[in-house]
Structures are given as C-alpha cells and as structure tokens.
C-alpha cells in the first residue's frame, strides 16, 4: 500500500505540456524529484509554477507528456487516480479546510474514508499531528474560528494524516498575514528536516535558502534554470533569473 | 359552523391525505433531486446529459400533464400504479425532483471550488467528495430555496383532486356542493388546512436555516 520502492525518482515529469486555450502555460517540462528531496519552485506570477504543482496530483490535466509518481503513471480519472492522490499530500494557498467540519474531523476524514482506518485510530493520530503542528488546543473548533496561520498548519496536518509519499505546497504562505508566515514555514522546515519529499511553490526566498535541496526557476511556462539554492541566489546563470532576483531581493 | 362538526371526519381525512401526499412526495423528491444534482455535476458526460434531460422535461411540463400521463398515459404501455394515491405521489415526486435538483445545484455551485479540490487531493472519489464535503455545505446554503420548493409542493398536492384523490381541495368541491349557503366557511376551513401545513413549515425553515448556518 505505501511504497513500491522502485528505486527511481519519486516524481517524474517528462515532456509535460499544458494549454489554457491559446495560452501555452507549461512547455516541455522535464523534472525529476528524488526521495527526500525538497524542491522549491519560484518564478514571476503567471510563470506556470502553480499549474505545474497542480498537475502533479492531476488537479490540472495535461495535454502532452507523462507524469509518474513512484514509478506509477498518473491515471486519467476514477478510483485509481483517487488512490494515487491519497499518496500525494497537498497544501493550498487558501487552506481549503472543510468549512463544515471541526479541525479534528478535517484531519480524520481522509484516513477514515480513504484508508479505512477506525475512527479511534484516526483521531489518535490526528491529535498527534495537531500537537506536532501546534494547534492541538483548537481540535474541536471550526476552521473559521482559527487564524490563517493556524488553518494552514491544520491543512498540513490533514495532508500528513494520509502518510503521503510526497507533499505539494502551492504558495502556502501567500494568503497569510506577515506575522503568521513564520509559524507555517517553521512547520515546513521541520518537515523537510524529517526527510519528507517536498515540492514547494513559494515566494519565500528565506525558506528556499534554508530548506531546499534544489531551486527550480520558471518563467513563461518553462523551467529556465535549476540549481542548488546557494548557486542560484549568488550566481544565477540565466538573465531572467538575475532580473527576477534583483527585483525581489533589492529591498 | 354547523357544517364543520358535521363534516369533521371528511375534513380531517382530507387534511391527512394532503399532508401525507406532501410529506411522502417531499421525501421522494429530495432523494431523487439529490441524485440528479449529483449527476448534473458529475465528471461523466452521459450522467450529466441524462440529468439535464430529466430536469428540462419535468421542469417544463405542467404538473397536470404529468398527472395525466401517469394516470392514463402509461396504461398505453400496459403499466399502472397500484393506487391513485401512489399515482399522485409519483407525479408530485418526479415533478418536484427537478426543482430540488436545480436548487441544490445552485448550492453546489456556491461551495468554493477549493473545498472539492481539497477533498479530491486527499484521495476521496468523486462520490465521496460529493457526499462528505460538497453536499453537506450545499444543503446549508439552499435551505431557503428548498423551503420554497416544499411550500410549492404542499400546494401542488391540490392537483390530485382532479385525479380522484380525496385531499383538501377535493373535499372543498364536495363540501361546497352540499353547503352552498356556507361557501365562505367551507373555503376558510380548507384554506386553514393548507395554512396549518405551510405556516409552520416557513417557521421551521427559518429555524433550520439558522441552525445549520456555517461560519466562513
């Protein structure tokens, strides 16, 4: 059920292309991510980085190319796709906690309905995870009663409850008030230290420097440059990356 | 007011018939309408097409014609309902389900798309995401329009009078014939029968609306 241990890369994108009507949002994307690797995807808005992230669990379909997770090609639809998605945790920009369920129920829904765990087991594990992300005191509240930072940490716990092979973060701190960004980043950094495979779309360069193994820079639907964080931030090879960095790091 | 005590048995049984027509049809329409709404938003095109076809057929056909068809039309294909009451329930349910479906679909559309995305990202199937995440939130936002559908249904039961079901409106015809001198009182009694159903409903709808409201 968990890992097939194929030995190859955990996430593999080969020749991925996607169009939104006329707009060619992903162009010939090749990317492979190894077990335990933390890859940060950065780039100007509209560069296709969020779309790329969302194709990995097929929240966005692709027109051309192939995506496989743990050696298994992403199915088009149906139960098999659902099963594959259950191994891929996702954290959204807008949290997307289930508004009609308590914090605890948000975390136990997947394990009980998808994994078939008992309610008692799921709740025990959920409380551990909520403890780990520092919101255990809020277990019986509803999402709207929590701050944005707390909601996003619950969203991380909800994804972790499925014991995913890889976690996708789609601009997880972009909708947060500045004083709440760090509490979420701290959880993510701890997760990276624990060896979780992570793909993180973000504007947080500090996170990229501290936690990333690799930075992928996208522009205009293409991967322009891939490098380790140190190299990327101090000596970017491409003009576009240099231009981008000069705009965001200047002040 | 003499006629009231003289005819209390008829009025009471007519009232109960109207009430049970409304309740039984309401439950059936709610179930069928929910299934239809699920089909209308499903990723499977034939299901979507089928549900859309259903809704357009029943929403655009006068209820009386639906009654006619189920009472007499289906005899042509050698079918018949076991009783006139069941014929009426079938007509009311099939017709009302189309409106339930559309009310619910508007509620489904009002649930932020991120909710269904998060459910799918967890690995829930389409049906699970619908049942666990989308529909519970959709129902909460459509309590007022569903209330309208329910009240319309309660009054639409009167069509059954034309198809030999002795509900309130049928009793009105019968009592009016024999109590022509007390026509206003007969009307008042029958209208009161409907109000006893619809007015508490309106109150109940408000209570439910307040109770299930979710904070966003």
PDB file of N, CA, C and O in Angstrom, chain B residues 133-207:
ATOM      1  N   UNK B 133     -18.226  16.303   1.586  1.00  0.00           N
ATOM      2  CA  UNK B 133     -17.756  17.682   1.635  1.00  0.00           C
ATOM      3  C   UNK B 133     -18.700  18.656   0.927  1.00  0.00           C
ATOM      4  O   UNK B 133     -19.097  19.670   1.500  1.00  0.00           O
ATOM      5  N   UNK B 134     -19.075  18.338  -0.312  1.00  0.00           N
ATOM      6  CA  UNK B 134     -19.792  19.333  -1.105  1.00  0.00           C
ATOM      7  C   UNK B 134     -21.274  19.409  -0.735  1.00  0.00           C
ATOM      8  O   UNK B 134     -21.785  20.492  -0.412  1.00  0.00           O
ATOM      9  N   UNK B 135     -21.974  18.261  -0.746  1.00  0.00           N
ATOM     10  CA  UNK B 135     -23.422  18.303  -0.485  1.00  0.00           C
ATOM     11  C   UNK B 135     -23.781  18.843   0.906  1.00  0.00           C
ATOM     12  O   UNK B 135     -24.704  19.638   1.030  1.00  0.00           O
ATOM     13  N   UNK B 136     -23.047  18.402   1.965  1.00  0.00           N
ATOM     14  CA  UNK B 136     -23.418  18.945   3.283  1.00  0.00           C
ATOM     15  C   UNK B 136     -23.349  20.478   3.323  1.00  0.00           C
ATOM     16  O   UNK B 136     -24.162  21.117   3.982  1.00  0.00           O
ATOM     17  N   UNK B 137     -22.379  21.042   2.598  1.00  0.00           N
ATOM     18  CA  UNK B 137     -22.293  22.504   2.576  1.00  0.00           C
ATOM     19  C   UNK B 137     -23.334  23.093   1.634  1.00  0.00           C
ATOM     20  O   UNK B 137     -23.885  24.167   1.899  1.00  0.00           O
ATOM     21  N   UNK B 138     -23.601  22.391   0.526  1.00  0.00           N
ATOM     22  CA  UNK B 138     -24.589  22.887  -0.433  1.00  0.00           C
ATOM     23  C   UNK B 138     -25.978  22.943   0.209  1.00  0.00           C
ATOM     24  O   UNK B 138     -26.686  23.938   0.079  1.00  0.00           O
ATOM     25  N   UNK B 139     -26.342  21.881   0.950  1.00  0.00           N
ATOM     26  CA  UNK B 139     -27.667  21.840   1.578  1.00  0.00           C
ATOM     27  C   UNK B 139     -27.868  23.051   2.481  1.00  0.00           C
ATOM     28  O   UNK B 139     -28.949  23.622   2.546  1.00  0.00           O
ATOM     29  N   UNK B 140     -26.806  23.409   3.190  1.00  0.00           N
ATOM     30  CA  UNK B 140     -26.938  24.511   4.133  1.00  0.00           C
ATOM     31  C   UNK B 140     -27.254  25.825   3.441  1.00  0.00           C
ATOM     32  O   UNK B 140     -27.982  26.657   3.976  1.00  0.00           O
ATOM     33  N   UNK B 141     -26.716  26.015   2.237  1.00  0.00           N
ATOM     34  CA  UNK B 141     -26.963  27.302   1.586  1.00  0.00           C
ATOM     35  C   UNK B 141     -28.302  27.310   0.853  1.00  0.00           C
ATOM     36  O   UNK B 141     -28.771  28.361   0.486  1.00  0.00           O
ATOM     37  N   UNK B 142     -28.898  26.135   0.617  1.00  0.00           N
ATOM     38  CA  UNK B 142     -30.141  26.131  -0.155  1.00  0.00           C
ATOM     39  C   UNK B 142     -31.372  25.830   0.690  1.00  0.00           C
ATOM     40  O   UNK B 142     -32.417  25.480   0.154  1.00  0.00           O
ATOM     41  N   UNK B 143     -31.255  25.977   2.013  1.00  0.00           N
ATOM     42  CA  UNK B 143     -32.436  25.765   2.847  1.00  0.00           C
ATOM     43  C   UNK B 143     -33.583  26.704   2.434  1.00  0.00           C
ATOM     44  O   UNK B 143     -34.710  26.239   2.239  1.00  0.00           O
ATOM     45  N   UNK B 144     -33.346  28.006   2.229  1.00  0.00           N
ATOM     46  CA  UNK B 144     -34.479  28.858   1.820  1.00  0.00           C
ATOM     47  C   UNK B 144     -35.100  28.464   0.474  1.00  0.00           C
ATOM     48  O   UNK B 144     -36.321  28.310   0.414  1.00  0.00           O
ATOM     49  N   UNK B 145     -34.329  28.273  -0.600  1.00  0.00           N
ATOM     50  CA  UNK B 145     -34.980  27.838  -1.849  1.00  0.00           C
ATOM     51  C   UNK B 145     -35.633  26.463  -1.748  1.00  0.00           C
ATOM     52  O   UNK B 145     -36.698  26.245  -2.337  1.00  0.00           O
ATOM     53  N   UNK B 146     -35.034  25.539  -0.980  1.00  0.00           N
ATOM     54  CA  UNK B 146     -35.696  24.245  -0.794  1.00  0.00           C
ATOM     55  C   UNK B 146     -37.004  24.416  -0.036  1.00  0.00           C
ATOM     56  O   UNK B 146     -37.983  23.714  -0.285  1.00  0.00           O
ATOM     57  N   UNK B 147     -37.036  25.385   0.880  1.00  0.00           N
ATOM     58  CA  UNK B 147     -38.264  25.695   1.594  1.00  0.00           C
ATOM     59  C   UNK B 147     -39.351  26.146   0.628  1.00  0.00           C
ATOM     60  O   UNK B 147     -40.510  25.737   0.736  1.00  0.00           O
ATOM     61  N   UNK B 148     -38.971  26.984  -0.341  1.00  0.00           N
ATOM     62  CA  UNK B 148     -39.927  27.405  -1.367  1.00  0.00           C
ATOM     63  C   UNK B 148     -40.463  26.212  -2.137  1.00  0.00           C
ATOM     64  O   UNK B 148     -41.657  26.119  -2.408  1.00  0.00           O
ATOM     65  N   UNK B 149     -39.548  25.303  -2.506  1.00  0.00           N
ATOM     66  CA  UNK B 149     -39.960  24.122  -3.261  1.00  0.00           C
ATOM     67  C   UNK B 149     -40.945  23.302  -2.436  1.00  0.00           C
ATOM     68  O   UNK B 149     -41.962  22.829  -2.940  1.00  0.00           O
ATOM     69  N   UNK B 150     -40.677  23.180  -1.146  1.00  0.00           N
ATOM     70  CA  UNK B 150     -41.543  22.404  -0.265  1.00  0.00           C
ATOM     71  C   UNK B 150     -42.931  23.033  -0.171  1.00  0.00           C
ATOM     72  O   UNK B 150     -43.950  22.341  -0.269  1.00  0.00           O
ATOM     73  N   UNK B 151     -42.984  24.346  -0.014  1.00  0.00           N
ATOM     74  CA  UNK B 151     -44.287  25.003   0.107  1.00  0.00           C
ATOM     75  C   UNK B 151     -45.060  24.907  -1.206  1.00  0.00           C
ATOM     76  O   UNK B 151     -46.273  24.651  -1.223  1.00  0.00           O
ATOM     77  N   UNK B 152     -44.345  25.062  -2.328  1.00  0.00           N
ATOM     78  CA  UNK B 152     -44.999  24.892  -3.629  1.00  0.00           C
ATOM     79  C   UNK B 152     -45.550  23.470  -3.754  1.00  0.00           C
ATOM     80  O   UNK B 152     -46.674  23.266  -4.225  1.00  0.00           O
ATOM     81  N   UNK B 153     -44.768  22.500  -3.285  1.00  0.00           N
ATOM     82  CA  UNK B 153     -45.208  21.100  -3.344  1.00  0.00           C
ATOM     83  C   UNK B 153     -46.479  20.897  -2.512  1.00  0.00           C
ATOM     84  O   UNK B 153     -47.432  20.259  -2.962  1.00  0.00           O
ATOM     85  N   UNK B 154     -46.472  21.469  -1.301  1.00  0.00           N
ATOM     86  CA  UNK B 154     -47.629  21.296  -0.422  1.00  0.00           C
ATOM     87  C   UNK B 154     -48.896  21.787  -1.127  1.00  0.00           C
ATOM     88  O   UNK B 154     -49.963  21.175  -1.021  1.00  0.00           O
ATOM     89  N   UNK B 155     -48.781  22.895  -1.872  1.00  0.00           N
ATOM     90  CA  UNK B 155     -49.962  23.425  -2.563  1.00  0.00           C
ATOM     91  C   UNK B 155     -50.256  22.657  -3.848  1.00  0.00           C
ATOM     92  O   UNK B 155     -51.412  22.504  -4.237  1.00  0.00           O
ATOM     93  N   UNK B 156     -49.178  22.175  -4.498  1.00  0.00           N
ATOM     94  CA  UNK B 156     -49.376  21.409  -5.740  1.00  0.00           C
ATOM     95  C   UNK B 156     -50.125  20.100  -5.510  1.00  0.00           C
ATOM     96  O   UNK B 156     -50.667  19.531  -6.458  1.00  0.00           O
ATOM     97  N   UNK B 157     -50.149  19.633  -4.256  1.00  0.00           N
ATOM     98  CA  UNK B 157     -50.896  18.388  -3.984  1.00  0.00           C
ATOM     99  C   UNK B 157     -52.352  18.540  -4.408  1.00  0.00           C
ATOM    100  O   UNK B 157     -53.037  17.554  -4.637  1.00  0.00           O
ATOM    101  N   UNK B 158     -52.840  19.804  -4.514  1.00  0.00           N
ATOM    102  CA  UNK B 158     -54.249  20.035  -4.851  1.00  0.00           C
ATOM    103  C   UNK B 158     -54.588  19.508  -6.248  1.00  0.00           C
ATOM    104  O   UNK B 158     -55.753  19.239  -6.541  1.00  0.00           O
ATOM    105  N   UNK B 159     -53.580  19.360  -7.122  1.00  0.00           N
ATOM    106  CA  UNK B 159     -53.846  18.815  -8.462  1.00  0.00           C
ATOM    107  C   UNK B 159     -54.421  17.400  -8.343  1.00  0.00           C
ATOM    108  O   UNK B 159     -55.204  16.959  -9.184  1.00  0.00           O
ATOM    109  N   UNK B 160     -54.033  16.700  -7.267  1.00  0.00           N
ATOM    110  CA  UNK B 160     -54.505  15.319  -7.095  1.00  0.00           C
ATOM    111  C   UNK B 160     -56.028  15.262  -6.993  1.00  0.00           C
ATOM    112  O   UNK B 160     -56.639  14.225  -7.267  1.00  0.00           O
ATOM    113  N   UNK B 161     -56.648  16.399  -6.619  1.00  0.00           N
ATOM    114  CA  UNK B 161     -58.114  16.447  -6.536  1.00  0.00           C
ATOM    115  C   UNK B 161     -58.749  16.083  -7.870  1.00  0.00           C
ATOM    116  O   UNK B 161     -59.795  15.430  -7.918  1.00  0.00           O
ATOM    117  N   UNK B 162     -58.096  16.491  -8.957  1.00  0.00           N
ATOM    118  CA  UNK B 162     -58.631  16.199 -10.283  1.00  0.00           C
ATOM    119  C   UNK B 162     -58.432  14.752 -10.691  1.00  0.00           C
ATOM    120  O   UNK B 162     -58.893  14.331 -11.753  1.00  0.00           O
ATOM    121  N   UNK B 163     -57.715  13.990  -9.865  1.00  0.00           N
ATOM    122  CA  UNK B 163     -57.417  12.600 -10.218  1.00  0.00           C
ATOM    123  C   UNK B 163     -57.898  11.655  -9.114  1.00  0.00           C
ATOM    124  O   UNK B 163     -57.237  10.689  -8.768  1.00  0.00           O
ATOM    125  N   UNK B 164     -59.075  12.017  -8.581  1.00  0.00           N
ATOM    126  CA  UNK B 164     -59.809  11.140  -7.676  1.00  0.00           C
ATOM    127  C   UNK B 164     -59.068  10.781  -6.393  1.00  0.00           C
ATOM    128  O   UNK B 164     -59.211   9.695  -5.858  1.00  0.00           O
ATOM    129  N   UNK B 165     -58.245  11.701  -5.909  1.00  0.00           N
ATOM    130  CA  UNK B 165     -57.675  11.536  -4.568  1.00  0.00           C
ATOM    131  C   UNK B 165     -58.397  12.540  -3.677  1.00  0.00           C
ATOM    132  O   UNK B 165     -58.414  13.735  -3.956  1.00  0.00           O
ATOM    133  N   UNK B 166     -58.997  12.058  -2.610  1.00  0.00           N
ATOM    134  CA  UNK B 166     -59.793  12.964  -1.775  1.00  0.00           C
ATOM    135  C   UNK B 166     -58.902  13.684  -0.777  1.00  0.00           C
ATOM    136  O   UNK B 166     -58.831  13.320   0.389  1.00  0.00           O
ATOM    137  N   UNK B 167     -58.223  14.705  -1.275  1.00  0.00           N
ATOM    138  CA  UNK B 167     -57.439  15.546  -0.375  1.00  0.00           C
ATOM    139  C   UNK B 167     -58.217  16.842  -0.150  1.00  0.00           C
ATOM    140  O   UNK B 167     -59.405  16.900  -0.459  1.00  0.00           O
ATOM    141  N   UNK B 168     -57.570  17.852   0.390  1.00  0.00           N
ATOM    142  CA  UNK B 168     -58.302  19.043   0.833  1.00  0.00           C
ATOM    143  C   UNK B 168     -59.118  19.706  -0.266  1.00  0.00           C
ATOM    144  O   UNK B 168     -60.283  20.047  -0.076  1.00  0.00           O
ATOM    145  N   UNK B 169     -58.506  19.891  -1.431  1.00  0.00           N
ATOM    146  CA  UNK B 169     -59.220  20.591  -2.494  1.00  0.00           C
ATOM    147  C   UNK B 169     -60.422  19.782  -2.991  1.00  0.00           C
ATOM    148  O   UNK B 169     -61.476  20.341  -3.305  1.00  0.00           O
ATOM    149  N   UNK B 170     -60.256  18.461  -3.026  1.00  0.00           N
ATOM    150  CA  UNK B 170     -61.388  17.616  -3.409  1.00  0.00           C
ATOM    151  C   UNK B 170     -62.505  17.732  -2.387  1.00  0.00           C
ATOM    152  O   UNK B 170     -63.697  17.774  -2.737  1.00  0.00           O
ATOM    153  N   UNK B 171     -62.131  17.838  -1.113  1.00  0.00           N
ATOM    154  CA  UNK B 171     -63.154  17.969  -0.077  1.00  0.00           C
ATOM    155  C   UNK B 171     -63.851  19.329  -0.196  1.00  0.00           C
ATOM    156  O   UNK B 171     -65.032  19.454   0.100  1.00  0.00           O
ATOM    157  N   UNK B 172     -63.080  20.328  -0.661  1.00  0.00           N
ATOM    158  CA  UNK B 172     -63.671  21.653  -0.884  1.00  0.00           C
ATOM    159  C   UNK B 172     -64.790  21.547  -1.915  1.00  0.00           C
ATOM    160  O   UNK B 172     -65.903  22.045  -1.702  1.00  0.00           O
ATOM    161  N   UNK B 173     -64.508  20.860  -3.029  1.00  0.00           N
ATOM    162  CA  UNK B 173     -65.533  20.709  -4.065  1.00  0.00           C
ATOM    163  C   UNK B 173     -66.757  20.008  -3.504  1.00  0.00           C
ATOM    164  O   UNK B 173     -67.891  20.440  -3.686  1.00  0.00           O
ATOM    165  N   UNK B 174     -66.502  18.934  -2.760  1.00  0.00           N
ATOM    166  CA  UNK B 174     -67.612  18.155  -2.269  1.00  0.00           C
ATOM    167  C   UNK B 174     -68.466  18.941  -1.263  1.00  0.00           C
ATOM    168  O   UNK B 174     -69.683  18.984  -1.350  1.00  0.00           O
ATOM    169  N   UNK B 175     -67.763  19.619  -0.308  1.00  0.00           N
ATOM    170  CA  UNK B 175     -68.492  20.370   0.726  1.00  0.00           C
ATOM    171  C   UNK B 175     -69.203  21.582   0.139  1.00  0.00           C
ATOM    172  O   UNK B 175     -70.293  21.946   0.583  1.00  0.00           O
ATOM    173  N   UNK B 176     -68.594  22.195  -0.857  1.00  0.00           N
ATOM    174  CA  UNK B 176     -69.198  23.381  -1.457  1.00  0.00           C
ATOM    175  C   UNK B 176     -70.514  23.016  -2.130  1.00  0.00           C
ATOM    176  O   UNK B 176     -71.475  23.786  -2.114  1.00  0.00           O
ATOM    177  N   UNK B 177     -70.563  21.838  -2.709  1.00  0.00           N
ATOM    178  CA  UNK B 177     -71.796  21.405  -3.369  1.00  0.00           C
ATOM    179  C   UNK B 177     -72.950  21.255  -2.402  1.00  0.00           C
ATOM    180  O   UNK B 177     -74.068  21.633  -2.711  1.00  0.00           O
ATOM    181  N   UNK B 178     -72.670  20.708  -1.219  1.00  0.00           N
ATOM    182  CA  UNK B 178     -73.766  20.450  -0.287  1.00  0.00           C
ATOM    183  C   UNK B 178     -73.965  21.569   0.723  1.00  0.00           C
ATOM    184  O   UNK B 178     -74.945  21.567   1.446  1.00  0.00           O
ATOM    185  N   UNK B 179     -73.037  22.524   0.812  1.00  0.00           N
ATOM    186  CA  UNK B 179     -73.192  23.634   1.757  1.00  0.00           C
ATOM    187  C   UNK B 179     -73.099  24.970   1.028  1.00  0.00           C
ATOM    188  O   UNK B 179     -72.359  25.870   1.437  1.00  0.00           O
ATOM    189  N   UNK B 180     -73.821  25.097  -0.060  1.00  0.00           N
ATOM    190  CA  UNK B 180     -73.715  26.290  -0.896  1.00  0.00           C
ATOM    191  C   UNK B 180     -73.992  27.560  -0.095  1.00  0.00           C
ATOM    192  O   UNK B 180     -73.437  28.617  -0.387  1.00  0.00           O
ATOM    193  N   UNK B 181     -74.784  27.453   0.964  1.00  0.00           N
ATOM    194  CA  UNK B 181     -75.094  28.637   1.764  1.00  0.00           C
ATOM    195  C   UNK B 181     -73.944  29.036   2.685  1.00  0.00           C
ATOM    196  O   UNK B 181     -73.901  30.136   3.203  1.00  0.00           O
ATOM    197  N   UNK B 182     -72.995  28.138   2.890  1.00  0.00           N
ATOM    198  CA  UNK B 182     -71.874  28.463   3.792  1.00  0.00           C
ATOM    199  C   UNK B 182     -70.541  28.428   3.059  1.00  0.00           C
ATOM    200  O   UNK B 182     -69.528  27.985   3.590  1.00  0.00           O
ATOM    201  N   UNK B 183     -70.590  28.885   1.803  1.00  0.00           N
ATOM    202  CA  UNK B 183     -69.431  28.735   0.942  1.00  0.00           C
ATOM    203  C   UNK B 183     -68.150  29.321   1.555  1.00  0.00           C
ATOM    204  O   UNK B 183     -67.090  28.715   1.518  1.00  0.00           O
ATOM    205  N   UNK B 184     -68.289  30.532   2.150  1.00  0.00           N
ATOM    206  CA  UNK B 184     -67.098  31.188   2.700  1.00  0.00           C
ATOM    207  C   UNK B 184     -66.496  30.371   3.826  1.00  0.00           C
ATOM    208  O   UNK B 184     -65.269  30.228   3.937  1.00  0.00           O
ATOM    209  N   UNK B 185     -67.353  29.810   4.646  1.00  0.00           N
ATOM    210  CA  UNK B 185     -66.861  28.998   5.753  1.00  0.00           C
ATOM    211  C   UNK B 185     -66.154  27.741   5.239  1.00  0.00           C
ATOM    212  O   UNK B 185     -65.121  27.321   5.784  1.00  0.00           O
ATOM    213  N   UNK B 186     -66.688  27.161   4.159  1.00  0.00           N
ATOM    214  CA  UNK B 186     -66.057  25.985   3.574  1.00  0.00           C
ATOM    215  C   UNK B 186     -64.656  26.347   3.071  1.00  0.00           C
ATOM    216  O   UNK B 186     -63.670  25.660   3.346  1.00  0.00           O
ATOM    217  N   UNK B 187     -64.608  27.484   2.340  1.00  0.00           N
ATOM    218  CA  UNK B 187     -63.298  27.949   1.852  1.00  0.00           C
ATOM    219  C   UNK B 187     -62.323  28.133   3.009  1.00  0.00           C
ATOM    220  O   UNK B 187     -61.177  27.685   2.970  1.00  0.00           O
ATOM    221  N   UNK B 188     -62.789  28.808   4.037  1.00  0.00           N
ATOM    222  CA  UNK B 188     -61.925  29.117   5.181  1.00  0.00           C
ATOM    223  C   UNK B 188     -61.375  27.837   5.796  1.00  0.00           C
ATOM    224  O   UNK B 188     -60.183  27.742   6.121  1.00  0.00           O
ATOM    225  N   UNK B 189     -62.244  26.833   5.912  1.00  0.00           N
ATOM    226  CA  UNK B 189     -61.806  25.584   6.541  1.00  0.00           C
ATOM    227  C   UNK B 189     -60.710  24.923   5.713  1.00  0.00           C
ATOM    228  O   UNK B 189     -59.702  24.438   6.251  1.00  0.00           O
ATOM    229  N   UNK B 190     -60.902  24.923   4.385  1.00  0.00           N
ATOM    230  CA  UNK B 190     -59.937  24.255   3.518  1.00  0.00           C
ATOM    231  C   UNK B 190     -58.612  25.026   3.465  1.00  0.00           C
ATOM    232  O   UNK B 190     -57.530  24.449   3.581  1.00  0.00           O
ATOM    233  N   UNK B 191     -58.727  26.359   3.346  1.00  0.00           N
ATOM    234  CA  UNK B 191     -57.506  27.171   3.332  1.00  0.00           C
ATOM    235  C   UNK B 191     -56.741  26.992   4.636  1.00  0.00           C
ATOM    236  O   UNK B 191     -55.511  26.886   4.646  1.00  0.00           O
ATOM    237  N   UNK B 192     -57.497  26.937   5.735  1.00  0.00           N
ATOM    238  CA  UNK B 192     -56.852  26.737   7.033  1.00  0.00           C
ATOM    239  C   UNK B 192     -56.060  25.437   7.038  1.00  0.00           C
ATOM    240  O   UNK B 192     -54.956  25.361   7.593  1.00  0.00           O
ATOM    241  N   UNK B 193     -56.614  24.417   6.361  1.00  0.00           N
ATOM    242  CA  UNK B 193     -55.910  23.132   6.277  1.00  0.00           C
ATOM    243  C   UNK B 193     -54.540  23.291   5.627  1.00  0.00           C
ATOM    244  O   UNK B 193     -53.547  22.736   6.109  1.00  0.00           O
ATOM    245  N   UNK B 194     -54.487  24.082   4.543  1.00  0.00           N
ATOM    246  CA  UNK B 194     -53.183  24.301   3.887  1.00  0.00           C
ATOM    247  C   UNK B 194     -52.247  25.126   4.769  1.00  0.00           C
ATOM    248  O   UNK B 194     -51.049  24.859   4.871  1.00  0.00           O
ATOM    249  N   UNK B 195     -52.846  26.143   5.416  1.00  0.00           N
ATOM    250  CA  UNK B 195     -52.006  27.024   6.253  1.00  0.00           C
ATOM    251  C   UNK B 195     -51.391  26.259   7.420  1.00  0.00           C
ATOM    252  O   UNK B 195     -50.261  26.543   7.820  1.00  0.00           O
ATOM    253  N   UNK B 196     -52.142  25.301   7.940  1.00  0.00           N
ATOM    254  CA  UNK B 196     -51.618  24.501   9.049  1.00  0.00           C
ATOM    255  C   UNK B 196     -50.341  23.773   8.613  1.00  0.00           C
ATOM    256  O   UNK B 196     -49.441  23.517   9.406  1.00  0.00           O
ATOM    257  N   UNK B 197     -50.261  23.466   7.310  1.00  0.00           N
ATOM    258  CA  UNK B 197     -49.044  22.816   6.808  1.00  0.00           C
ATOM    259  C   UNK B 197     -47.962  23.838   6.474  1.00  0.00           C
ATOM    260  O   UNK B 197     -46.808  23.696   6.870  1.00  0.00           O
ATOM    261  N   UNK B 198     -48.347  24.898   5.764  1.00  0.00           N
ATOM    262  CA  UNK B 198     -47.308  25.782   5.211  1.00  0.00           C
ATOM    263  C   UNK B 198     -46.748  26.784   6.215  1.00  0.00           C
ATOM    264  O   UNK B 198     -45.551  27.056   6.201  1.00  0.00           O
ATOM    265  N   UNK B 199     -47.594  27.314   7.084  1.00  0.00           N
ATOM    266  CA  UNK B 199     -47.076  28.338   8.007  1.00  0.00           C
ATOM    267  C   UNK B 199     -46.028  27.774   8.973  1.00  0.00           C
ATOM    268  O   UNK B 199     -44.945  28.351   9.108  1.00  0.00           O
ATOM    269  N   UNK B 200     -46.313  26.637   9.641  1.00  0.00           N
ATOM    270  CA  UNK B 200     -45.254  26.077  10.497  1.00  0.00           C
ATOM    271  C   UNK B 200     -44.017  25.699   9.680  1.00  0.00           C
ATOM    272  O   UNK B 200     -42.897  25.775  10.179  1.00  0.00           O
ATOM    273  N   UNK B 201     -44.227  25.322   8.414  1.00  0.00           N
ATOM    274  CA  UNK B 201     -43.075  24.997   7.567  1.00  0.00           C
ATOM    275  C   UNK B 201     -42.161  26.201   7.427  1.00  0.00           C
ATOM    276  O   UNK B 201     -40.944  26.091   7.551  1.00  0.00           O
ATOM    277  N   UNK B 202     -42.768  27.357   7.151  1.00  0.00           N
ATOM    278  CA  UNK B 202     -41.979  28.569   6.973  1.00  0.00           C
ATOM    279  C   UNK B 202     -41.166  28.861   8.233  1.00  0.00           C
ATOM    280  O   UNK B 202     -39.992  29.219   8.169  1.00  0.00           O
ATOM    281  N   UNK B 203     -41.822  28.645   9.373  1.00  0.00           N
ATOM    282  CA  UNK B 203     -41.120  28.871  10.642  1.00  0.00           C
ATOM    283  C   UNK B 203     -39.976  27.859  10.808  1.00  0.00           C
ATOM    284  O   UNK B 203     -38.849  28.202  11.155  1.00  0.00           O
ATOM    285  N   UNK B 204     -40.294  26.601  10.488  1.00  0.00           N
ATOM    286  CA  UNK B 204     -39.300  25.540  10.642  1.00  0.00           C
ATOM    287  C   UNK B 204     -38.098  25.783   9.717  1.00  0.00           C
ATOM    288  O   UNK B 204     -36.945  25.552  10.091  1.00  0.00           O
ATOM    289  N   UNK B 205     -38.375  26.258   8.513  1.00  0.00           N
ATOM    290  CA  UNK B 205     -37.301  26.531   7.555  1.00  0.00           C
ATOM    291  C   UNK B 205     -36.344  27.575   8.133  1.00  0.00           C
ATOM    292  O   UNK B 205     -35.132  27.446   8.035  1.00  0.00           O
ATOM    293  N   UNK B 206     -36.930  28.619   8.766  1.00  0.00           N
ATOM    294  CA  UNK B 206     -36.075  29.646   9.371  1.00  0.00           C
ATOM    295  C   UNK B 206     -35.218  29.063  10.485  1.00  0.00           C
ATOM    296  O   UNK B 206     -34.032  29.367  10.606  1.00  0.00           O
ATOM    297  N   UNK B 207     -35.830  28.193  11.305  1.00  0.00           N
ATOM    298  CA  UNK B 207     -35.082  27.573  12.404  1.00  0.00           C
ATOM    299  C   UNK B 207     -33.925  26.737  11.845  1.00  0.00           C
ATOM    300  O   UNK B 207     -32.776  26.842  12.294  1.00  0.00           O
TER     301      UNK B 207
END
